[in-house]
């Protein structure tokens, strides 16, 4: 049976049915999933009771898996190592985290509009987030369409943004939520990196803003002017006509295109309810400046 694609809007977000991620996906079905992904940028797969191995196998069809944890696992142990990011409110031992835990302070940054791994020189193509346990109140994930937001910009702004490069650094988003205690290892591994402010997505040919709470400066601009422009563009992109709010059901898998969407987690009572989500992140093919043929001196 062929897969079924049910769009949420004509160009952004689709639900995918008649697919079983516990089994290898036939090439024809995978090609349809891929085509839907390039078109809608966010795909929702309801009712997928997958194992970590099956999650990884599906993600791996989109490209190489990111393997390095952002935080030093010695300073912040989590339930998983390697390819899995623990997007839960649980400690390495599986208990609800404490109010002042390092993980909780760090993950508060997920409530800011961001895209995953833009603070890495090689950013991410897509993240695949699987929900095991969801919460009864709040804990949604919002997604913003940066292609539609780009299309809606006045021509003068499009001209101004052409060719601009922003500096992305994990410290920029984390300082905003009060997390400043990166250790030596983390500082060394995570220096600021350049990324294009506007990208062209090869598979759709569409242009998109490439923003995140990690973006702090625009190269060639005074710091305050760059900051202001980034804040203004994030506010533009996250107007309600560009935003979809995902309300999670258990065993749902959602994947999004990190090149042309932003997302954020909404609040929930994280000291009361267990929210158990696991993420696998797939790398892009190259840094966004390299892909655009723009040469930037190492930051
Ligand atoms: C993520 C993320 C937000 C959420 O998994 O990358 O930002 O709602 N998640 O958990
Ligand atoms: Mn994220």
mmCIF file of C-alpha atoms and ligand atoms in Angstrom:
data_model
loop_
_atom_site.group_PDB
_atom_site.id
_atom_site.type_symbol
_atom_site.label_atom_id
_atom_site.label_comp_id
_atom_site.label_asym_id
_atom_site.label_seq_id
_atom_site.Cartn_x
_atom_site.Cartn_y
_atom_site.Cartn_z
ATOM 1 C CA UNK A 1 0.000 0.000 0.000
ATOM 2 C CA UNK A 2 1.275 3.433 -0.880
ATOM 3 C CA UNK A 3 1.986 5.917 1.882
ATOM 4 C CA UNK A 4 -0.523 8.677 2.604
ATOM 5 C CA UNK A 5 0.468 12.346 2.913
ATOM 6 C CA UNK A 6 -2.008 14.634 4.682
ATOM 7 C CA UNK A 7 -0.863 18.273 4.462
ATOM 8 C CA UNK A 8 -1.547 20.543 7.423
ATOM 9 C CA UNK A 9 -1.155 23.594 5.169
ATOM 10 C CA UNK A 10 -0.464 23.588 1.409
ATOM 11 C CA UNK A 11 3.297 24.237 1.841
ATOM 12 C CA UNK A 12 4.195 23.643 5.495
ATOM 13 C CA UNK A 13 3.839 20.518 7.666
ATOM 14 C CA UNK A 14 2.303 17.219 6.609
ATOM 15 C CA UNK A 15 1.245 14.083 8.452
ATOM 16 C CA UNK A 16 2.445 10.815 6.982
ATOM 17 C CA UNK A 17 0.426 7.617 7.281
ATOM 18 C CA UNK A 18 0.470 4.064 5.954
ATOM 19 C CA UNK A 19 4.134 3.728 6.760
ATOM 20 C CA UNK A 20 5.683 1.461 9.380
ATOM 21 C CA UNK A 21 9.005 2.742 10.701
ATOM 22 C CA UNK A 22 9.625 -0.510 12.575
ATOM 23 C CA UNK A 23 10.432 -2.090 9.194
ATOM 24 C CA UNK A 24 12.824 -1.195 6.413
ATOM 25 C CA UNK A 25 11.010 1.226 4.111
ATOM 26 C CA UNK A 26 10.805 0.220 0.445
ATOM 27 C CA UNK A 27 12.737 2.603 -1.815
ATOM 28 C CA UNK A 28 9.597 3.832 -3.566
ATOM 29 C CA UNK A 29 7.927 4.767 -0.269
ATOM 30 C CA UNK A 30 11.116 6.416 0.937
ATOM 31 C CA UNK A 31 11.299 8.523 -2.225
ATOM 32 C CA UNK A 32 7.754 9.748 -1.530
ATOM 33 C CA UNK A 33 8.642 10.583 2.072
ATOM 34 C CA UNK A 34 11.718 12.462 0.900
ATOM 35 C CA UNK A 35 9.729 14.422 -1.704
ATOM 36 C CA UNK A 36 7.171 15.349 0.965
ATOM 37 C CA UNK A 37 9.976 16.426 3.276
ATOM 38 C CA UNK A 38 11.473 18.790 0.709
ATOM 39 C CA UNK A 39 8.035 20.241 0.107
ATOM 40 C CA UNK A 40 6.580 20.552 3.628
ATOM 41 C CA UNK A 41 9.776 20.825 5.762
ATOM 42 C CA UNK A 42 8.067 19.270 8.800
ATOM 43 C CA UNK A 43 6.700 15.719 8.727
ATOM 44 C CA UNK A 44 4.664 14.093 11.485
ATOM 45 C CA UNK A 45 4.556 10.285 11.719
ATOM 46 C CA UNK A 46 1.843 9.273 14.184
ATOM 47 C CA UNK A 47 1.793 5.997 16.072
ATOM 48 C CA UNK A 48 5.336 4.716 15.523
ATOM 49 C CA UNK A 49 6.382 2.427 18.367
ATOM 50 C CA UNK A 50 10.008 2.284 17.283
ATOM 51 C CA UNK A 51 13.133 1.069 19.044
ATOM 52 C CA UNK A 52 16.247 3.272 19.162
ATOM 53 C CA UNK A 53 17.768 1.085 16.422
ATOM 54 C CA UNK A 54 14.757 1.634 14.143
ATOM 55 C CA UNK A 55 14.821 5.380 14.864
ATOM 56 C CA UNK A 56 18.482 5.462 13.911
ATOM 57 C CA UNK A 57 17.952 3.341 10.792
ATOM 58 C CA UNK A 58 15.257 5.700 9.472
ATOM 59 C CA UNK A 59 17.309 8.822 10.246
ATOM 60 C CA UNK A 60 20.355 7.317 8.573
ATOM 61 C CA UNK A 61 18.570 7.236 5.230
ATOM 62 C CA UNK A 62 18.670 11.046 5.157
ATOM 63 C CA UNK A 63 22.424 11.345 5.689
ATOM 64 C CA UNK A 64 25.233 10.979 8.232
ATOM 65 C CA UNK A 65 24.192 10.999 11.895
ATOM 66 C CA UNK A 66 25.666 13.594 14.272
ATOM 67 C CA UNK A 67 27.546 11.757 16.950
ATOM 68 C CA UNK A 68 29.061 14.339 19.233
ATOM 69 C CA UNK A 69 27.233 15.547 22.343
ATOM 70 C CA UNK A 70 27.191 19.327 22.745
ATOM 71 C CA UNK A 71 27.745 19.265 26.491
ATOM 72 C CA UNK A 72 30.705 17.422 27.953
ATOM 73 C CA UNK A 73 29.188 14.082 29.103
ATOM 74 C CA UNK A 74 31.574 14.098 32.072
ATOM 75 C CA UNK A 75 30.130 17.372 33.381
ATOM 76 C CA UNK A 76 26.550 16.518 32.395
ATOM 77 C CA UNK A 77 25.793 12.818 32.168
ATOM 78 C CA UNK A 78 22.576 11.952 30.296
ATOM 79 C CA UNK A 79 20.667 8.728 29.665
ATOM 80 C CA UNK A 80 22.122 8.282 26.196
ATOM 81 C CA UNK A 81 25.497 8.540 24.525
ATOM 82 C CA UNK A 82 26.470 8.899 20.901
ATOM 83 C CA UNK A 83 23.767 9.472 18.341
ATOM 84 C CA UNK A 84 20.849 10.118 20.716
ATOM 85 C CA UNK A 85 20.096 13.483 22.279
ATOM 86 C CA UNK A 86 18.043 13.155 25.415
ATOM 87 C CA UNK A 87 15.247 15.719 25.033
ATOM 88 C CA UNK A 88 13.600 14.772 28.322
ATOM 89 C CA UNK A 89 13.472 16.190 31.817
ATOM 90 C CA UNK A 90 15.140 13.079 33.244
ATOM 91 C CA UNK A 91 18.545 12.485 34.787
ATOM 92 C CA UNK A 92 20.954 9.805 33.598
ATOM 93 C CA UNK A 93 19.286 7.523 36.182
ATOM 94 C CA UNK A 94 15.805 8.221 34.792
ATOM 95 C CA UNK A 95 14.489 10.438 37.633
ATOM 96 C CA UNK A 96 12.880 13.858 37.078
ATOM 97 C CA UNK A 97 15.725 16.355 37.173
ATOM 98 C CA UNK A 98 16.328 18.719 40.078
ATOM 99 C CA UNK A 99 15.432 22.388 39.955
ATOM 100 C CA UNK A 100 19.047 23.545 39.716
ATOM 101 C CA UNK A 101 20.462 20.683 37.596
ATOM 102 C CA UNK A 102 22.962 21.598 34.861
ATOM 103 C CA UNK A 103 20.855 19.831 32.220
ATOM 104 C CA UNK A 104 17.762 21.806 33.175
ATOM 105 C CA UNK A 105 19.639 25.115 33.001
ATOM 106 C CA UNK A 106 21.108 24.181 29.621
ATOM 107 C CA UNK A 107 17.867 22.909 28.089
ATOM 108 C CA UNK A 108 15.984 26.060 29.066
ATOM 109 C CA UNK A 109 17.575 27.329 25.826
ATOM 110 C CA UNK A 110 15.211 25.051 23.834
ATOM 111 C CA UNK A 111 12.393 27.447 24.721
ATOM 112 C CA UNK A 112 14.005 30.110 22.517
ATOM 113 C CA UNK A 113 13.381 30.008 18.761
ATOM 114 C CA UNK A 114 16.282 28.057 17.291
ATOM 115 C CA UNK A 115 17.433 25.562 14.744
ATOM 116 C CA UNK A 116 19.510 22.573 15.836
ATOM 117 C CA UNK A 117 23.284 22.637 15.443
ATOM 118 C CA UNK A 118 23.586 25.918 13.515
ATOM 119 C CA UNK A 119 26.323 26.655 16.081
ATOM 120 C CA UNK A 120 28.362 23.830 14.578
ATOM 121 C CA UNK A 121 30.489 24.534 11.536
ATOM 122 C CA UNK A 122 28.776 21.602 9.845
ATOM 123 C CA UNK A 123 25.144 22.340 10.690
ATOM 124 C CA UNK A 124 22.236 19.926 10.586
ATOM 125 C CA UNK A 125 19.959 18.896 7.750
ATOM 126 C CA UNK A 126 17.222 17.408 9.864
ATOM 127 C CA UNK A 127 16.312 16.364 13.392
ATOM 128 C CA UNK A 128 14.027 13.423 14.093
ATOM 129 C CA UNK A 129 12.354 13.647 17.496
ATOM 130 C CA UNK A 130 10.453 10.691 18.922
ATOM 131 C CA UNK A 131 8.033 11.033 21.837
ATOM 132 C CA UNK A 132 7.818 8.158 24.312
ATOM 133 C CA UNK A 133 6.008 9.904 27.161
ATOM 134 C CA UNK A 134 4.120 13.164 26.718
ATOM 135 C CA UNK A 135 2.765 15.551 29.337
ATOM 136 C CA UNK A 136 -0.896 16.358 29.986
ATOM 137 C CA UNK A 137 -0.461 20.148 29.912
ATOM 138 C CA UNK A 138 1.844 22.232 27.709
ATOM 139 C CA UNK A 139 5.119 20.804 26.389
ATOM 140 C CA UNK A 140 4.216 21.476 22.750
ATOM 141 C CA UNK A 141 6.757 22.189 20.017
ATOM 142 C CA UNK A 142 6.272 25.158 17.698
ATOM 143 C CA UNK A 143 7.738 25.357 14.201
ATOM 144 C CA UNK A 144 8.234 28.468 12.057
ATOM 145 C CA UNK A 145 8.491 28.366 8.253
ATOM 146 C CA UNK A 146 11.493 30.505 7.281
ATOM 147 C CA UNK A 147 10.813 30.027 3.549
ATOM 148 C CA UNK A 148 7.346 31.606 3.733
ATOM 149 C CA UNK A 149 8.787 34.272 6.029
ATOM 150 C CA UNK A 150 11.510 35.049 3.494
ATOM 151 C CA UNK A 151 8.970 35.240 0.663
ATOM 152 C CA UNK A 152 6.949 37.770 2.688
ATOM 153 C CA UNK A 153 9.872 40.186 3.211
ATOM 154 C CA UNK A 154 9.811 43.504 1.349
ATOM 155 C CA UNK A 155 12.148 43.492 -1.659
ATOM 156 C CA UNK A 156 14.361 46.145 -0.045
ATOM 157 C CA UNK A 157 14.973 43.837 2.908
ATOM 158 C CA UNK A 158 15.690 40.867 0.630
ATOM 159 C CA UNK A 159 18.285 43.001 -1.151
ATOM 160 C CA UNK A 160 19.840 44.090 2.140
ATOM 161 C CA UNK A 161 20.160 40.481 3.362
ATOM 162 C CA UNK A 162 21.664 39.062 0.166
ATOM 163 C CA UNK A 163 25.064 37.523 0.905
ATOM 164 C CA UNK A 164 25.142 38.431 4.617
ATOM 165 C CA UNK A 165 26.829 36.054 7.040
ATOM 166 C CA UNK A 166 25.849 35.656 10.694
ATOM 167 C CA UNK A 167 27.934 34.288 13.511
ATOM 168 C CA UNK A 168 26.309 31.452 15.454
ATOM 169 C CA UNK A 169 27.567 30.465 18.883
ATOM 170 C CA UNK A 170 25.948 28.224 21.493
ATOM 171 C CA UNK A 171 26.929 30.799 24.135
ATOM 172 C CA UNK A 172 24.666 33.410 22.551
ATOM 173 C CA UNK A 173 21.477 31.422 23.205
ATOM 174 C CA UNK A 174 22.608 30.007 26.523
ATOM 175 C CA UNK A 175 23.640 33.352 28.025
ATOM 176 C CA UNK A 176 20.101 34.554 27.314
ATOM 177 C CA UNK A 177 18.653 31.873 29.546
ATOM 178 C CA UNK A 178 21.290 32.312 32.249
ATOM 179 C CA UNK A 179 23.574 29.370 31.410
ATOM 180 C CA UNK A 180 27.162 30.573 31.270
ATOM 181 C CA UNK A 181 29.172 27.782 32.843
ATOM 182 C CA UNK A 182 30.633 26.133 29.742
ATOM 183 C CA UNK A 183 33.764 24.249 30.757
ATOM 184 C CA UNK A 184 37.128 24.243 28.968
ATOM 185 C CA UNK A 185 36.250 21.252 26.796
ATOM 186 C CA UNK A 186 32.956 22.793 25.669
ATOM 187 C CA UNK A 187 34.482 26.198 24.912
ATOM 188 C CA UNK A 188 37.226 24.647 22.840
ATOM 189 C CA UNK A 189 34.862 22.406 20.835
ATOM 190 C CA UNK A 190 32.200 25.055 20.232
ATOM 191 C CA UNK A 191 33.707 28.295 18.874
ATOM 192 C CA UNK A 192 31.468 30.760 16.980
ATOM 193 C CA UNK A 193 30.882 29.699 13.361
ATOM 194 C CA UNK A 194 29.727 31.535 10.223
ATOM 195 C CA UNK A 195 26.397 30.709 8.541
ATOM 196 C CA UNK A 196 24.549 32.401 5.677
ATOM 197 C CA UNK A 197 21.630 34.591 6.771
ATOM 198 C CA UNK A 198 19.690 33.558 3.659
ATOM 199 C CA UNK A 199 19.970 30.104 2.158
ATOM 200 C CA UNK A 200 18.694 28.529 -1.015
ATOM 201 C CA UNK A 201 17.417 25.033 -0.359
ATOM 202 C CA UNK A 202 18.731 22.934 -3.263
ATOM 203 C CA UNK A 203 15.893 20.378 -3.398
ATOM 204 C CA UNK A 204 13.068 22.939 -3.610
ATOM 205 C CA UNK A 205 14.954 25.926 -5.001
ATOM 206 C CA UNK A 206 13.256 28.026 -2.317
ATOM 207 C CA UNK A 207 15.061 30.746 -0.406
ATOM 208 C CA UNK A 208 14.831 30.780 3.381
ATOM 209 C CA UNK A 209 16.084 32.826 6.280
ATOM 210 C CA UNK A 210 18.547 30.882 8.430
ATOM 211 C CA UNK A 211 18.136 32.224 11.931
ATOM 212 C CA UNK A 212 18.403 30.935 15.473
ATOM 213 C CA UNK A 213 18.814 32.178 19.006
ATOM 214 C CA UNK A 214 22.435 31.082 18.487
ATOM 215 C CA UNK A 215 22.983 33.899 15.964
ATOM 216 C CA UNK A 216 24.546 36.914 17.669
ATOM 217 C CA UNK A 217 26.475 39.038 15.192
ATOM 218 C CA UNK A 218 26.328 39.813 11.503
ATOM 219 C CA UNK A 219 29.758 40.016 9.926
ATOM 220 C CA UNK A 220 30.581 43.558 8.781
ATOM 221 C CA UNK A 221 27.874 45.128 10.980
ATOM 222 C CA UNK A 222 28.382 46.898 14.328
ATOM 223 C CA UNK A 223 27.355 44.454 17.109
ATOM 224 C CA UNK A 224 24.212 46.335 18.158
ATOM 225 C CA UNK A 225 22.993 46.792 14.593
ATOM 226 C CA UNK A 226 23.494 43.087 13.823
ATOM 227 C CA UNK A 227 21.754 42.059 17.028
ATOM 228 C CA UNK A 228 18.805 44.312 16.229
ATOM 229 C CA UNK A 229 18.460 42.951 12.701
ATOM 230 C CA UNK A 230 18.562 39.335 13.929
ATOM 231 C CA UNK A 231 15.908 40.077 16.584
ATOM 232 C CA UNK A 232 13.757 41.853 14.015
ATOM 233 C CA UNK A 233 14.000 38.936 11.571
ATOM 234 C CA UNK A 234 13.225 36.332 14.245
ATOM 235 C CA UNK A 235 10.146 38.371 15.231
ATOM 236 C CA UNK A 236 9.149 38.503 11.565
ATOM 237 C CA UNK A 237 9.542 34.736 11.048
ATOM 238 C CA UNK A 238 7.611 33.772 14.135
ATOM 239 C CA UNK A 239 4.415 35.670 13.384
ATOM 240 C CA UNK A 240 1.475 33.328 13.749
ATOM 241 C CA UNK A 241 0.848 32.912 10.014
ATOM 242 C CA UNK A 242 4.239 31.193 9.721
ATOM 243 C CA UNK A 243 3.930 29.030 12.854
ATOM 244 C CA UNK A 244 2.554 25.532 13.437
ATOM 245 C CA UNK A 245 2.123 24.249 16.988
ATOM 246 C CA UNK A 246 2.635 20.531 17.415
ATOM 247 C CA UNK A 247 0.707 18.889 20.256
ATOM 248 C CA UNK A 248 2.411 15.584 20.903
ATOM 249 C CA UNK A 249 0.873 12.160 21.139
ATOM 250 C CA UNK A 250 2.861 9.214 22.516
ATOM 251 C CA UNK A 251 4.954 7.357 19.950
ATOM 252 C CA UNK A 252 4.877 10.162 17.435
ATOM 253 C CA UNK A 253 7.962 10.955 15.400
ATOM 254 C CA UNK A 254 8.378 14.467 14.013
ATOM 255 C CA UNK A 255 11.188 15.433 11.666
ATOM 256 C CA UNK A 256 12.018 18.954 10.545
ATOM 257 C CA UNK A 257 14.366 20.651 8.115
ATOM 258 C CA UNK A 258 16.895 22.599 10.186
ATOM 259 C CA UNK A 259 17.972 24.585 7.097
ATOM 260 C CA UNK A 260 14.697 26.453 6.732
ATOM 261 C CA UNK A 261 12.625 26.115 9.913
ATOM 262 C CA UNK A 262 13.015 27.233 13.510
ATOM 263 C CA UNK A 263 11.393 25.559 16.493
ATOM 264 C CA UNK A 264 10.971 25.983 20.226
ATOM 265 C CA UNK A 265 9.542 23.980 23.096
ATOM 266 C CA UNK A 266 6.675 25.483 25.072
ATOM 267 C CA UNK A 267 6.584 25.482 28.831
ATOM 268 C CA UNK A 268 5.308 22.653 31.032
ATOM 269 C CA UNK A 269 5.650 21.713 34.692
ATOM 270 C CA UNK A 270 8.958 19.929 34.290
ATOM 271 C CA UNK A 271 9.385 19.280 38.000
ATOM 272 C CA UNK A 272 6.066 17.384 38.069
ATOM 273 C CA UNK A 273 5.496 15.501 34.768
ATOM 274 C CA UNK A 274 7.797 13.195 32.852
ATOM 275 C CA UNK A 275 8.320 14.240 29.235
ATOM 276 C CA UNK A 276 10.446 11.614 27.491
ATOM 277 C CA UNK A 277 11.643 12.508 23.977
ATOM 278 C CA UNK A 278 14.684 11.280 22.050
ATOM 279 C CA UNK A 279 16.296 12.986 19.103
ATOM 280 C CA UNK A 280 18.545 11.820 16.288
ATOM 281 C CA UNK A 281 20.186 14.586 14.258
ATOM 282 C CA UNK A 282 21.387 14.261 10.669
ATOM 283 C CA UNK A 283 24.234 16.460 9.373
ATOM 284 C CA UNK A 284 23.968 18.727 6.358
ATOM 285 C CA UNK A 285 26.398 18.231 3.463
ATOM 286 C CA UNK A 286 28.586 21.271 4.288
ATOM 287 C CA UNK A 287 28.663 24.591 6.120
ATOM 288 C CA UNK A 288 26.018 26.952 4.708
ATOM 289 C CA UNK A 289 28.638 29.502 3.533
ATOM 290 C CA UNK A 290 30.591 26.782 1.761
ATOM 291 C CA UNK A 291 27.398 25.582 0.073
ATOM 292 C CA UNK A 292 26.731 29.141 -1.122
ATOM 293 C CA UNK A 293 30.325 29.536 -2.347
ATOM 294 C CA UNK A 294 30.979 32.341 0.165
ATOM 295 C CA UNK A 295 34.415 32.320 1.728
ATOM 296 C CA UNK A 296 34.697 33.503 5.327
ATOM 297 C CA UNK A 297 37.862 33.705 7.366
ATOM 298 C CA UNK A 298 37.781 31.307 10.331
ATOM 299 C CA UNK A 299 35.922 33.026 13.184
HETATM 300 C C1 LIG B 1 14.810 19.634 20.042
HETATM 301 C C2 LIG B 1 13.996 20.711 20.668
HETATM 302 C C3 LIG B 1 11.895 21.201 21.721
HETATM 303 C C4 LIG B 1 10.916 20.419 22.506
HETATM 304 O O1 LIG B 1 14.493 18.443 20.242
HETATM 305 O O2 LIG B 1 15.764 19.958 19.324
HETATM 306 O O3 LIG B 1 14.357 21.850 20.592
HETATM 307 O O4 LIG B 1 9.715 20.776 22.471
HETATM 308 N N1 LIG B 1 12.877 20.312 21.253
HETATM 309 O O5 LIG B 1 11.328 19.472 23.171
HETATM 310 MN MN1 LIG B 2 16.015 21.984 19.081
#
